[in-house]
Amino acid sequence: MMSKILVTGGAGYIGSHTIVDLLQNGFDVISADNFSCSVETVFDGIEKITGKKIANYNIDLTNLEATRSIFDQHKDIVGVIHFAAFKAVGESVENPLKYYHNNIGSLTNILKCVDEFKVANFVFSSSCTVYGNPDDVCVTEKTPQKKAESPYGYTKQVGERIIEDFVKKSTATKAFLLRYFNPVGAHPSSHIGELPIGKPMNLVPAITQTAIGKIPKMFVHGSDYDTRDGSCVRDYIHVCDIASAHTLALQYLIETNEIHNPEILNLGSGDGVTVLEAIHAFEAVSNQKLHYEFGPRRSGDVVAIYANNNLAIEKLNWQVRYTLKDMMKTAWDWELKLKENK
Ligand code: WQD
């Protein structure tokens, strides 16, 4: 009997790649996604890779009755992976209440249902933004959290605390909080990948859309930081490595009996890479010069951060399989595929 997992935000970037990994590891998966930050054709891509059709519930998770109806119809859900959230840092600064209502409201509704239906395993999509601008740039899970740089980041800090308080009093639910660093790249099949809506804010889609001519040029936000080449340092991690960690986390929870505080894990490659190094890696892979200029710093940007990922590797027996070159190649192949399918 395959264990059934509810993935919220299943049509999203990380959600879709995680569904593929879950299916390929023998799980049964249903999705809840209202396509506010994604498109329904993503499920066609999942089917092309796995041969499986995903049942998706197009509902607003801030509506408790609608959320509960999913659990009512699927009383055999053994785990929930909660991705569904708005995640544009800049937009969250412009419209904080939209972020607090959606990200916190949907989380509390899901947890109410997890509690009511005694779902034993819960995995939360958190983010390295919970660290803010860390004093020590190589962060462990114990690195003290600074004030979040944006309302988006704050919804992740608050979300973690809500889950900790819930799990402490729960007699049935165990949880993992997975803190992603910078997920990039696409599935090697090029059937699914990142689909930024509108002008890309994140680095790698900005690179590939500039390279393919969707946008005329891109700007490097700041070249005067105290880093090895003046541009910001991040920990880029392939989205398929992020996906495999979710499957491993669920398998760990299912096999673990003791109820405990949520396990917190950093999901990063463990390597700090500057913006310019990322651009040069892309140029080497695509064999073309990227049209970029140096622009002013972007407010809210962390100067440098990358993960100490030892705990995730040890606890989950997780492996970071994709290199920076793989990240750029799969991102570029995906951009080329999007152009081909236009
Ligand atoms: C990376 C670096 C930019 C675009 C955010 C969220 C994080 C996660 C990933 C959700 C920065 C620079 C970017 C461009 C540039 N999202 N850059 N020119 O800000 O580290 O993280 O996205 O979970 O939570 O905070 O990612 O890709 O936007 O930026 O120079 O056109 O690339 O300034 O230094 P970020 P990013």
PDB file of C-alpha atoms and ligand atoms in Angstrom, residues 87 89 127 129 152 182 201-203 206 218-221 232 234 236 275 298 301, ligand 1:
ATOM      1  CA  LYS A  87       7.665  34.126  -1.913  1.00  0.00           C
ATOM      2  CA  VAL A  89      10.740  39.284  -1.224  1.00  0.00           C
ATOM      3  CA  SER A 127      14.143  29.393   4.052  1.00  0.00           C
ATOM      4  CA  THR A 129      16.016  34.080   5.083  1.00  0.00           C
ATOM      5  CA  TYR A 152       8.308  37.239   3.446  1.00  0.00           C
ATOM      6  CA  ASN A 182      18.948  29.276  -3.142  1.00  0.00           C
ATOM      7  CA  MET A 201      13.659  38.785  -9.553  1.00  0.00           C
ATOM      8  CA  ASN A 202      15.913  35.783  -8.811  1.00  0.00           C
ATOM      9  CA  LEU A 203      19.417  35.544 -10.233  1.00  0.00           C
ATOM     10  CA  ALA A 206      17.397  36.668 -14.792  1.00  0.00           C
ATOM     11  CA  MET A 218      20.420  42.235 -16.438  1.00  0.00           C
ATOM     12  CA  PHE A 219      22.015  44.181 -13.613  1.00  0.00           C
ATOM     13  CA  VAL A 220      24.371  42.856 -10.976  1.00  0.00           C
ATOM     14  CA  HIS A 221      22.940  44.414  -7.823  1.00  0.00           C
ATOM     15  CA  CYS A 232      27.010  39.014  -2.967  1.00  0.00           C
ATOM     16  CA  ARG A 234      24.878  32.804  -1.893  1.00  0.00           C
ATOM     17  CA  TYR A 236      23.019  27.801  -4.826  1.00  0.00           C
ATOM     18  CA  VAL A 275      26.965  36.608  -8.354  1.00  0.00           C
ATOM     19  CA  ARG A 298      19.315  45.904  -3.910  1.00  0.00           C
ATOM     20  CA  ASP A 301      20.003  41.855   0.179  1.00  0.00           C
TER      21      ASP A 301
HETATM   22  C1  WQD B   1      20.682  36.219  -5.326  1.00  0.00           C
HETATM   23  C2  WQD B   1      21.776  37.257  -5.572  1.00  0.00           C
HETATM   24  C3  WQD B   1      20.950  39.481  -5.776  1.00  0.00           C
HETATM   25  C4  WQD B   1      18.901  39.113  -9.593  1.00  0.00           C
HETATM   26  C5  WQD B   1      15.589  34.957  -2.471  1.00  0.00           C
HETATM   27  C6  WQD B   1      14.740  34.779  -1.259  1.00  0.00           C
HETATM   28  C7  WQD B   1      14.943  33.393  -0.720  1.00  0.00           C
HETATM   29  C8  WQD B   1      14.657  32.406  -1.796  1.00  0.00           C
HETATM   30  C9  WQD B   1      15.552  32.659  -3.006  1.00  0.00           C
HETATM   31  C10 WQD B   1      12.366  31.730  -1.550  1.00  0.00           C
HETATM   32  C11 WQD B   1      21.551  38.534  -4.768  1.00  0.00           C
HETATM   33  C12 WQD B   1      21.627  39.025  -7.066  1.00  0.00           C
HETATM   34  C13 WQD B   1      19.623  38.801  -8.455  1.00  0.00           C
HETATM   35  C14 WQD B   1      19.454  40.010 -10.552  1.00  0.00           C
HETATM   36  C15 WQD B   1      21.408  40.230  -9.200  1.00  0.00           C
HETATM   37  N1  WQD B   1      13.296  32.496  -2.169  1.00  0.00           N
HETATM   38  N2  WQD B   1      20.850  39.354  -8.265  1.00  0.00           N
HETATM   39  N3  WQD B   1      20.700  40.528 -10.316  1.00  0.00           N
HETATM   40  O1  WQD B   1      17.566  37.219  -2.702  1.00  0.00           O
HETATM   41  O2  WQD B   1      19.323  35.415  -2.212  1.00  0.00           O
HETATM   42  O3  WQD B   1      16.923  34.854  -2.078  1.00  0.00           O
HETATM   43  O4  WQD B   1      15.292  34.001  -3.430  1.00  0.00           O
HETATM   44  O5  WQD B   1      12.513  30.899  -0.731  1.00  0.00           O
HETATM   45  O6  WQD B   1      14.076  33.230   0.369  1.00  0.00           O
HETATM   46  O7  WQD B   1      15.170  35.699  -0.277  1.00  0.00           O
HETATM   47  O8  WQD B   1      17.930  35.252  -4.275  1.00  0.00           O
HETATM   48  O9  WQD B   1      18.233  35.043  -6.693  1.00  0.00           O
HETATM   49  O10 WQD B   1      16.961  37.063  -5.789  1.00  0.00           O
HETATM   50  O11 WQD B   1      19.425  36.916  -5.476  1.00  0.00           O
HETATM   51  O12 WQD B   1      22.533  40.733  -8.997  1.00  0.00           O
HETATM   52  O13 WQD B   1      18.852  40.338 -11.622  1.00  0.00           O
HETATM   53  O14 WQD B   1      21.739  37.635  -6.944  1.00  0.00           O
HETATM   54  O15 WQD B   1      21.234  40.845  -5.514  1.00  0.00           O
HETATM   55  O16 WQD B   1      22.807  39.048  -4.375  1.00  0.00           O
HETATM   56  P1  WQD B   1      18.005  35.802  -2.777  1.00  0.00           P
HETATM   57  P2  WQD B   1      18.070  36.073  -5.628  1.00  0.00           P
END
